Amino acid sequence: MEYRSILQKLAFLPDLYLVGGAVRDILMGQKPEDLDFATSAPPEEVMRLARAHGLEAVPTGIAHGTVTILIDHHPYEVTTFRRDVETFGRKARVAWGKSIEEDLSRRDFTIGAIAMDASGRVIDPYGGQQDLEAGLIRAVGEPRRRFREDYLRVIRAGRFVARYGFKIEAATLQAAREAAPEVLSHVAIERVTAEFNKAFENGVPSRFLRYLYDLDILQRLIPEFEDTHLLLQNPRWHPEGDVLTHVLQVVDRAAPPYRWHALLHDIGKKDTARWRPQGWYSFHGHERVGAALIPRIARDLRLPNHLRDELVVTTALHMVPVFTRPTPQAIRKFQAQAGPHLPALKALYEADGAERRPKESWKFFEPQPVPVKPVLQGRHLIERGHKPGKAFGGMLQAAYAHQLETGETDLDKLYQAALKAIERET
């Protein structure tokens, strides 16, 4: 819904303002993503007034002054003006404030410390509009203090660089560099990973990642990135040069849902780097080594299990189409190993190779006339008098291997292949 309409619907709240990123987006001529509001009314009063006007109000963060009001089934957060009593990161003590200016003083960067009332009047006490025009990320007030209040702001600065293409103002950047060593020991990893997810949604994520690398944060999160800017690659396949530059380019080329895949696809290169006399490194087996690293990295970053499982597959298989002839047998085996992750693998392969992939290699991603799921199932063996046990699983595996190798789909012939395999073993 249009922001002016929501402001009007919430006009019963005293001293109501649209705040934060929504105002920034509006001033930049963009459609705001989320609408957040601030008011002088305490949360209990916000709830009373909302219900008096026929709106549902939910105390989603009432200890912090936040109430969620539903308008046409869409949630909008309304937060009471706040002022700092004590500041020590996420556990800062706050009290209800008296003015929007006081509330804005708590914001991290000037481009987000802007408010707008229902008439469209802009409240900008820290020069946020000027910094928007200049393309600058500048801390509100003293930068070192801003970062000490919440060290996640060091990472958020990089996300704004990625999204808007802005530069970080010199004093703010210096303060971020000084604060960088403290970030990961003061910020929950879930909040850090959330910033990555937001940076991957839009903009140019390589700017975000390069910033974190320059601040030595990316390497602390994922140690396998350490010194990857020094690992020169074969210029025939990688004219862009070093491993880090390549990875960041792949992340930019990848569609947003596959940027974790792009970031981690070559994570095994550091551990497999071998210097060549031609002046570059080789990375034999990096995909296998990288796939083995994924579970630990996913655990460290608190990535969801379904993403972890997909990252293992895409990292392990992304080089297969490069070095394998696209025979029917090879394609069936590849697609069987990829399983439901084949679309993600294709997206990564495209981003990784840009325009340099041989045309034949794309056959690995084409629909196959022969199914890659196993035709012979356990129930078929039970129907033929076999009981589950050690040989049972071996027969199923043998039948499936025969299916992938030959393209056979006849149930009886696959059963015969399974019997012969067991006979050979015994």
Short mmCIF file of C-alpha atoms in Angstrom, two decimals:
data_model
loop_
_atom_site.label_atom_id
_atom_site.label_comp_id
_atom_site.label_asym_id
_atom_site.label_seq_id
_atom_site.Cartn_x
_atom_site.Cartn_y
_atom_site.Cartn_z
CA MET A 1 0.00 0.00 0.00
CA GLU A 2 1.17 3.54 -0.76
CA TYR A 3 2.98 5.12 2.18
CA ARG A 4 0.89 8.32 2.18
CA SER A 5 -2.27 6.24 2.57
CA ILE A 6 -0.82 4.38 5.57
CA LEU A 7 0.28 7.65 7.17
CA GLN A 8 -3.29 8.92 6.84
CA LYS A 9 -4.77 5.71 8.29
CA LEU A 10 -2.44 6.02 11.31
CA ALA A 11 -2.98 9.75 11.71
CA PHE A 12 -4.80 9.15 15.00
CA LEU A 13 -1.40 8.56 16.62
CA PRO A 14 0.22 11.72 18.04
CA ASP A 15 3.42 13.04 16.43
CA LEU A 16 3.45 10.27 13.85
CA TYR A 17 6.40 9.97 11.46
CA LEU A 18 7.58 7.58 8.80
CA VAL A 19 11.19 6.74 9.66
CA GLY A 20 14.29 4.83 8.58
CA GLY A 21 14.96 3.13 5.29
CA ALA A 22 11.54 3.91 3.85
CA VAL A 23 12.22 7.63 3.94
CA ARG A 24 15.64 7.06 2.40
CA ASP A 25 14.11 5.08 -0.45
CA ILE A 26 11.41 7.68 -1.07
CA LEU A 27 13.96 10.49 -1.25
CA MET A 28 15.97 8.42 -3.73
CA GLY A 29 12.91 7.98 -5.93
CA GLN A 30 12.56 4.29 -5.07
CA LYS A 31 9.59 2.36 -3.79
CA PRO A 32 10.02 1.75 -0.05
CA GLU A 33 10.17 -1.91 0.95
CA ASP A 34 9.04 -1.76 4.59
CA LEU A 35 7.19 1.07 6.30
CA ASP A 36 8.21 1.76 9.89
CA PHE A 37 6.71 4.51 12.02
CA ALA A 38 7.57 6.44 15.17
CA THR A 39 5.23 8.23 17.57
CA SER A 40 5.37 10.07 20.86
CA ALA A 41 2.65 7.80 22.30
CA PRO A 42 3.84 5.02 24.64
CA PRO A 43 3.13 1.49 23.39
CA GLU A 44 0.10 0.89 25.62
CA GLU A 45 -1.47 4.08 24.27
CA VAL A 46 -0.65 3.05 20.69
CA MET A 47 -2.50 -0.23 21.24
CA ARG A 48 -5.49 1.49 22.85
CA LEU A 49 -5.80 4.07 20.07
CA ALA A 50 -5.40 1.48 17.31
CA ARG A 51 -8.14 -0.72 18.75
CA ALA A 52 -10.37 2.30 19.27
CA HIS A 53 -10.08 2.91 15.53
CA GLY A 54 -10.96 -0.67 14.65
CA LEU A 55 -7.44 -1.89 13.94
CA GLU A 56 -5.75 -4.99 15.35
CA ALA A 57 -2.64 -4.19 17.40
CA VAL A 58 -0.07 -6.78 18.52
CA PRO A 59 2.59 -6.09 21.19
CA THR A 60 5.44 -7.61 19.15
CA GLY A 61 8.22 -5.76 20.97
CA ILE A 62 6.50 -3.80 23.67
CA ALA A 63 9.55 -3.77 25.97
CA HIS A 64 11.33 -1.82 23.24
CA GLY A 65 8.29 0.31 22.47
CA THR A 66 7.21 -1.52 19.32
CA VAL A 67 3.63 -2.37 18.44
CA THR A 68 2.57 -4.00 15.17
CA ILE A 69 -0.65 -2.63 13.68
CA LEU A 70 -2.46 -4.60 10.98
CA ILE A 71 -3.99 -2.63 8.12
CA ASP A 72 -5.71 -4.74 5.46
CA HIS A 73 -3.89 -7.76 6.90
CA HIS A 74 -0.48 -6.14 6.39
CA PRO A 75 1.74 -5.51 9.44
CA TYR A 76 3.25 -2.10 10.18
CA GLU A 77 5.58 -1.48 13.09
CA VAL A 78 5.03 1.59 15.22
CA THR A 79 7.69 2.41 17.84
CA THR A 80 7.60 4.99 20.60
CA PHE A 81 10.28 7.70 20.49
CA ARG A 82 13.32 6.51 22.41
CA ARG A 83 16.38 8.00 24.01
CA ASP A 84 19.48 6.26 25.32
CA VAL A 85 20.06 5.92 29.04
CA GLU A 86 23.09 3.66 28.76
CA THR A 87 24.65 2.34 25.56
CA PHE A 88 26.38 -0.99 25.42
CA GLY A 89 25.46 -2.68 22.18
CA ARG A 90 22.27 -4.67 21.83
CA LYS A 91 21.64 -4.46 25.59
CA ALA A 92 21.44 -0.68 25.67
CA ARG A 93 19.01 0.77 28.22
CA VAL A 94 16.53 3.16 26.69
CA ALA A 95 13.67 5.33 27.86
CA TRP A 96 10.76 6.84 25.98
CA GLY A 97 11.83 10.01 24.19
CA LYS A 98 10.06 13.31 23.76
CA SER A 99 10.86 14.29 20.18
CA ILE A 100 11.58 12.82 16.78
CA GLU A 101 14.94 14.59 16.74
CA GLU A 102 15.93 12.81 19.95
CA ASP A 103 14.82 9.50 18.44
CA LEU A 104 16.77 10.06 15.22
CA SER A 105 19.94 10.74 17.20
CA ARG A 106 20.04 7.02 18.05
CA ARG A 107 20.23 5.94 14.40
CA ASP A 108 23.40 4.56 12.89
CA PHE A 109 23.90 6.45 9.61
CA THR A 110 22.67 9.84 8.47
CA ILE A 111 20.87 8.46 5.41
CA GLY A 112 18.65 6.49 7.79
CA ALA A 113 18.25 9.25 10.38
CA ILE A 114 15.51 11.00 8.42
CA ALA A 115 11.79 11.18 9.16
CA MET A 116 8.70 12.31 7.25
CA ASP A 117 5.31 13.37 8.53
CA ALA A 118 1.91 12.93 6.89
CA SER A 119 2.21 16.24 5.02
CA GLY A 120 5.49 15.14 3.41
CA ARG A 121 7.64 17.41 5.57
CA VAL A 122 11.13 15.96 6.05
CA ILE A 123 12.93 16.07 9.39
CA ASP A 124 16.65 15.72 8.73
CA PRO A 125 18.75 16.99 11.66
CA TYR A 126 21.98 15.22 10.59
CA GLY A 127 22.27 16.10 6.91
CA GLY A 128 21.07 12.77 5.55
CA GLN A 129 19.67 14.29 2.37
CA GLN A 130 22.98 15.97 1.65
CA ASP A 131 24.79 12.65 2.11
CA LEU A 132 22.28 10.93 -0.16
CA GLU A 133 23.05 13.43 -2.89
CA ALA A 134 26.80 13.05 -2.31
CA GLY A 135 26.58 9.25 -2.17
CA LEU A 136 28.10 8.97 1.32
CA ILE A 137 27.63 6.59 4.24
CA ARG A 138 28.28 8.73 7.32
CA ALA A 139 27.73 7.82 10.97
CA VAL A 140 25.35 9.90 13.05
CA GLY A 141 27.46 11.83 15.55
CA GLU A 142 30.81 10.36 16.61
CA PRO A 143 31.54 7.23 14.50
CA ARG A 144 33.51 5.30 17.12
CA ARG A 145 30.68 5.66 19.60
CA ARG A 146 28.10 4.57 17.00
CA PHE A 147 30.01 1.37 16.27
CA ARG A 148 30.63 0.60 19.94
CA GLU A 149 26.89 0.85 20.56
CA ASP A 150 26.32 -1.98 18.09
CA TYR A 151 29.26 -3.53 16.26
CA LEU A 152 26.95 -4.94 13.60
CA ARG A 153 26.88 -1.41 12.19
CA VAL A 154 30.38 -2.01 10.83
CA ILE A 155 28.94 -4.73 8.59
CA ARG A 156 25.78 -2.77 7.78
CA ALA A 157 27.90 0.05 6.38
CA GLY A 158 29.24 -2.38 3.79
CA ARG A 159 25.76 -3.56 2.92
CA PHE A 160 24.71 0.02 2.13
CA VAL A 161 27.80 0.36 -0.05
CA ALA A 162 26.70 -2.72 -1.97
CA ARG A 163 23.08 -1.65 -2.30
CA TYR A 164 23.52 2.00 -3.27
CA GLY A 165 27.05 2.17 -4.61
CA PHE A 166 27.90 4.83 -2.02
CA LYS A 167 31.30 5.46 -0.46
CA ILE A 168 31.92 5.44 3.26
CA GLU A 169 32.88 8.86 4.61
CA ALA A 170 36.55 8.94 5.70
CA ALA A 171 36.09 9.29 9.48
CA THR A 172 33.35 6.64 9.47
CA LEU A 173 35.54 4.24 7.47
CA GLN A 174 38.48 4.77 9.82
CA ALA A 175 36.25 4.06 12.81
CA ALA A 176 34.94 0.93 11.08
CA ARG A 177 38.51 -0.30 10.53
CA GLU A 178 39.32 0.28 14.21
CA ALA A 179 36.16 -1.51 15.33
CA ALA A 180 36.47 -4.43 12.89
CA PRO A 181 38.55 -6.72 15.17
CA GLU A 182 35.79 -6.55 17.79
CA VAL A 183 32.82 -7.26 15.53
CA LEU A 184 32.65 -11.04 15.60
CA SER A 185 33.23 -11.30 19.34
CA HIS A 186 30.36 -8.90 20.10
CA VAL A 187 27.74 -9.77 17.48
CA ALA A 188 25.68 -12.98 17.29
CA ILE A 189 26.53 -14.92 14.16
CA GLU A 190 22.84 -15.07 13.20
CA ARG A 191 22.81 -11.27 12.85
CA VAL A 192 25.95 -11.34 10.73
CA THR A 193 24.53 -13.99 8.41
CA ALA A 194 21.32 -11.98 8.10
CA GLU A 195 23.38 -9.06 6.76
CA PHE A 196 24.87 -11.36 4.12
CA ASN A 197 21.40 -12.46 3.11
CA LYS A 198 20.28 -8.85 2.77
CA ALA A 199 23.39 -7.90 0.80
CA PHE A 200 22.72 -10.81 -1.56
CA GLU A 201 19.18 -9.64 -2.30
CA ASN A 202 20.02 -6.59 -4.41
CA GLY A 203 22.75 -4.18 -5.43
CA VAL A 204 26.33 -5.29 -6.14
CA PRO A 205 27.25 -7.80 -3.42
CA SER A 206 30.93 -7.92 -4.37
CA ARG A 207 31.29 -4.43 -2.90
CA PHE A 208 30.01 -5.75 0.41
CA LEU A 209 32.30 -8.78 0.33
CA ARG A 210 35.38 -6.81 -0.72
CA TYR A 211 34.75 -4.35 2.11
CA LEU A 212 34.54 -7.21 4.62
CA TYR A 213 37.70 -8.74 3.18
CA ASP A 214 39.56 -5.44 3.42
CA LEU A 215 38.50 -5.22 7.08
CA ASP A 216 39.64 -8.83 7.67
CA ILE A 217 36.11 -9.83 8.69
CA LEU A 218 35.34 -12.21 5.82
CA GLN A 219 38.50 -14.23 6.55
CA ARG A 220 37.62 -14.50 10.22
CA LEU A 221 34.18 -15.77 9.36
CA ILE A 222 35.47 -18.19 6.73
CA PRO A 223 39.22 -18.82 7.20
CA GLU A 224 39.56 -20.43 3.76
CA PHE A 225 39.31 -16.94 2.23
CA GLU A 226 42.58 -15.88 3.87
CA ASP A 227 45.05 -14.57 1.23
CA THR A 228 42.90 -15.69 -1.70
CA HIS A 229 43.74 -12.37 -3.36
CA LEU A 230 47.28 -13.76 -3.78
CA LEU A 231 46.25 -17.00 -5.49
CA LEU A 232 46.76 -16.33 -9.20
CA GLN A 233 44.88 -18.62 -11.57
CA ASN A 234 45.53 -19.93 -15.07
CA PRO A 235 44.93 -16.84 -17.25
CA ARG A 236 43.57 -19.04 -20.04
CA TRP A 237 40.50 -19.81 -17.94
CA HIS A 238 40.61 -16.91 -15.50
CA PRO A 239 41.71 -13.67 -17.15
CA GLU A 240 40.32 -11.83 -14.11
CA GLY A 241 43.32 -13.05 -12.13
CA ASP A 242 43.20 -14.18 -8.51
CA VAL A 243 40.75 -16.47 -6.73
CA LEU A 244 39.11 -13.74 -4.64
CA THR A 245 38.41 -11.55 -7.67
CA HIS A 246 36.96 -14.53 -9.51
CA VAL A 247 34.67 -15.51 -6.63
CA LEU A 248 33.37 -11.96 -6.21
CA GLN A 249 32.61 -11.73 -9.93
CA VAL A 250 30.71 -15.01 -9.79
CA VAL A 251 28.68 -13.74 -6.82
CA ASP A 252 27.71 -10.64 -8.81
CA ARG A 253 26.72 -12.69 -11.85
CA ALA A 254 24.68 -15.20 -9.85
CA ALA A 255 20.97 -14.66 -9.27
CA PRO A 256 20.20 -13.65 -5.64
CA PRO A 257 18.98 -17.12 -4.55
CA TYR A 258 22.33 -18.62 -5.56
CA ARG A 259 24.83 -16.16 -4.14
CA TRP A 260 25.82 -18.36 -1.21
CA HIS A 261 26.53 -21.06 -3.79
CA ALA A 262 28.70 -18.64 -5.73
CA LEU A 263 30.55 -17.41 -2.65
CA LEU A 264 31.49 -20.92 -1.53
CA HIS A 265 31.89 -22.82 -4.80
CA ASP A 266 35.71 -22.45 -4.87
CA ILE A 267 36.23 -22.55 -1.11
CA GLY A 268 38.58 -25.52 -1.51
CA LYS A 269 41.09 -23.67 -3.68
CA LYS A 270 43.24 -22.35 -0.86
CA ASP A 271 43.82 -25.84 0.55
CA THR A 272 44.60 -27.33 -2.87
CA ALA A 273 46.75 -24.53 -4.32
CA ARG A 274 49.95 -25.76 -6.01
CA TRP A 275 52.36 -23.32 -7.65
CA ARG A 276 53.09 -23.87 -11.32
CA PRO A 277 56.26 -22.66 -13.07
CA GLN A 278 54.05 -20.88 -15.62
CA GLY A 279 53.31 -18.29 -12.92
CA TRP A 280 49.98 -19.40 -11.52
CA TYR A 281 48.45 -21.96 -9.16
CA SER A 282 46.58 -25.15 -9.97
CA PHE A 283 43.78 -26.39 -7.72
CA HIS A 284 43.35 -30.08 -8.45
CA GLY A 285 40.41 -31.57 -6.56
CA HIS A 286 39.31 -28.25 -5.07
CA GLU A 287 35.65 -29.08 -5.63
CA ARG A 288 35.91 -32.28 -3.55
CA VAL A 289 37.88 -30.56 -0.77
CA GLY A 290 35.49 -27.62 -0.83
CA ALA A 291 32.41 -29.83 -0.53
CA ALA A 292 33.93 -31.43 2.57
CA LEU A 293 34.36 -27.98 4.13
CA ILE A 294 30.76 -26.88 3.58
CA PRO A 295 29.17 -28.60 6.63
CA ARG A 296 31.57 -26.86 9.01
CA ILE A 297 31.13 -23.48 7.32
CA ALA A 298 27.34 -23.86 7.28
CA ARG A 299 27.39 -24.76 10.98
CA ASP A 300 29.60 -21.79 11.81
CA LEU A 301 27.34 -19.39 9.89
CA ARG A 302 24.10 -21.01 11.11
CA LEU A 303 22.94 -21.60 7.55
CA PRO A 304 19.72 -23.64 7.25
CA ASN A 305 20.11 -27.37 6.68
CA HIS A 306 18.44 -27.37 3.28
CA LEU A 307 20.89 -24.73 2.04
CA ARG A 308 23.84 -26.62 3.56
CA ASP A 309 22.84 -29.79 1.71
CA GLU A 310 22.49 -27.94 -1.57
CA LEU A 311 25.84 -26.17 -1.14
CA VAL A 312 27.57 -29.52 -0.65
CA VAL A 313 26.15 -30.76 -3.96
CA THR A 314 26.79 -27.62 -6.01
CA THR A 315 30.34 -27.25 -4.69
CA ALA A 316 31.14 -30.92 -5.32
CA LEU A 317 29.73 -31.11 -8.85
CA HIS A 318 30.34 -27.69 -10.40
CA MET A 319 33.43 -28.85 -12.31
CA VAL A 320 31.96 -32.07 -13.74
CA PRO A 321 30.58 -30.53 -16.96
CA VAL A 322 33.92 -28.79 -17.55
CA PHE A 323 36.08 -31.92 -17.62
CA THR A 324 33.65 -34.72 -18.52
CA ARG A 325 32.44 -35.71 -21.96
CA PRO A 326 28.64 -35.36 -22.09
CA THR A 327 27.87 -38.99 -22.86
CA PRO A 328 24.40 -40.28 -21.96
CA GLN A 329 25.94 -42.30 -19.13
CA ALA A 330 27.83 -39.29 -17.74
CA ILE A 331 24.76 -37.06 -17.95
CA ARG A 332 22.57 -39.60 -16.18
CA LYS A 333 25.13 -40.03 -13.41
CA PHE A 334 25.54 -36.26 -13.04
CA GLN A 335 21.83 -35.58 -12.84
CA ALA A 336 21.33 -38.45 -10.41
CA GLN A 337 24.01 -36.98 -8.11
CA ALA A 338 22.54 -33.48 -8.47
CA GLY A 339 19.00 -34.65 -7.72
CA PRO A 340 16.69 -31.77 -6.79
CA HIS A 341 19.65 -29.38 -6.74
CA LEU A 342 20.13 -29.46 -10.53
CA PRO A 343 18.59 -25.97 -11.07
CA ALA A 344 20.94 -24.47 -8.46
CA LEU A 345 23.88 -26.26 -10.06
CA LYS A 346 22.95 -24.91 -13.48
CA ALA A 347 22.65 -21.36 -12.09
CA LEU A 348 26.08 -21.67 -10.47
CA TYR A 349 27.65 -23.19 -13.61
CA GLU A 350 26.37 -20.30 -15.69
CA ALA A 351 27.60 -17.65 -13.25
CA ASP A 352 30.94 -19.39 -12.77
CA GLY A 353 31.82 -19.78 -16.43
CA ALA A 354 30.26 -16.62 -17.82
CA GLU A 355 30.57 -16.96 -21.62
CA ARG A 356 33.51 -19.37 -21.57
CA ARG A 357 31.70 -22.69 -21.20
CA PRO A 358 31.89 -25.13 -24.14
CA LYS A 359 28.51 -25.57 -25.80
CA GLU A 360 28.55 -29.34 -25.36
CA SER A 361 28.82 -29.00 -21.58
CA TRP A 362 25.30 -27.60 -21.35
CA LYS A 363 23.97 -31.04 -22.29
CA PHE A 364 24.52 -31.99 -18.65
CA PHE A 365 21.54 -29.81 -17.73
CA GLU A 366 19.12 -30.87 -20.47
CA PRO A 367 16.04 -32.99 -19.67
CA GLN A 368 16.76 -36.67 -20.23
CA PRO A 369 14.51 -39.22 -21.97
CA VAL A 370 15.64 -41.84 -19.45
CA PRO A 371 14.68 -41.15 -15.82
CA VAL A 372 17.56 -40.74 -13.37
CA LYS A 373 15.52 -41.85 -10.37
CA PRO A 374 15.87 -45.56 -9.53
CA VAL A 375 13.30 -47.73 -11.32
CA LEU A 376 13.83 -50.84 -9.19
CA GLN A 377 12.52 -50.17 -5.69
CA GLY A 378 12.58 -52.13 -2.46
CA ARG A 379 8.95 -53.13 -2.88
CA HIS A 380 9.84 -54.82 -6.16
CA LEU A 381 12.41 -56.98 -4.40
CA ILE A 382 9.94 -57.85 -1.62
CA GLU A 383 7.40 -58.88 -4.26
CA ARG A 384 10.04 -61.26 -5.63
CA GLY A 385 10.64 -62.88 -2.27
CA HIS A 386 13.62 -60.92 -0.96
CA LYS A 387 13.80 -59.75 2.63
CA PRO A 388 15.43 -56.47 3.75
CA GLY A 389 19.02 -57.00 4.80
CA LYS A 390 22.62 -56.52 3.74
CA ALA A 391 22.16 -58.04 0.29
CA PHE A 392 18.89 -56.13 -0.19
CA GLY A 393 20.56 -52.74 -0.30
CA GLY A 394 23.37 -54.05 -2.47
CA MET A 395 20.88 -55.29 -5.05
CA LEU A 396 19.15 -51.92 -5.22
CA GLN A 397 22.49 -50.15 -5.63
CA ALA A 398 23.58 -52.55 -8.35
CA ALA A 399 20.33 -52.14 -10.26
CA TYR A 400 20.57 -48.36 -10.04
CA ALA A 401 24.20 -48.34 -11.19
CA HIS A 402 23.22 -50.51 -14.16
CA GLN A 403 20.32 -48.16 -14.95
CA LEU A 404 22.56 -45.10 -14.97
CA GLU A 405 25.29 -46.82 -16.96
CA THR A 406 23.13 -48.36 -19.68
CA GLY A 407 19.92 -46.36 -19.65
CA GLU A 408 17.95 -49.54 -19.03
CA THR A 409 14.47 -49.01 -17.59
CA ASP A 410 12.92 -52.46 -17.94
CA LEU A 411 12.12 -53.65 -14.43
CA ASP A 412 12.89 -57.34 -15.04
CA LYS A 413 16.19 -56.61 -16.72
CA LEU A 414 17.23 -54.36 -13.85
CA TYR A 415 16.27 -57.14 -11.45
CA GLN A 416 18.44 -59.59 -13.36
CA ALA A 417 21.34 -57.14 -13.21
CA ALA A 418 20.88 -56.92 -9.44
CA LEU A 419 20.92 -60.72 -9.10
CA LYS A 420 24.07 -61.06 -11.16
CA ALA A 421 25.81 -58.42 -9.03
CA ILE A 422 24.97 -60.30 -5.84
CA GLU A 423 26.09 -63.59 -7.38
CA ARG A 424 29.46 -62.07 -8.24
CA GLU A 425 29.90 -60.88 -4.65
CA THR A 426 29.07 -64.29 -3.19
#
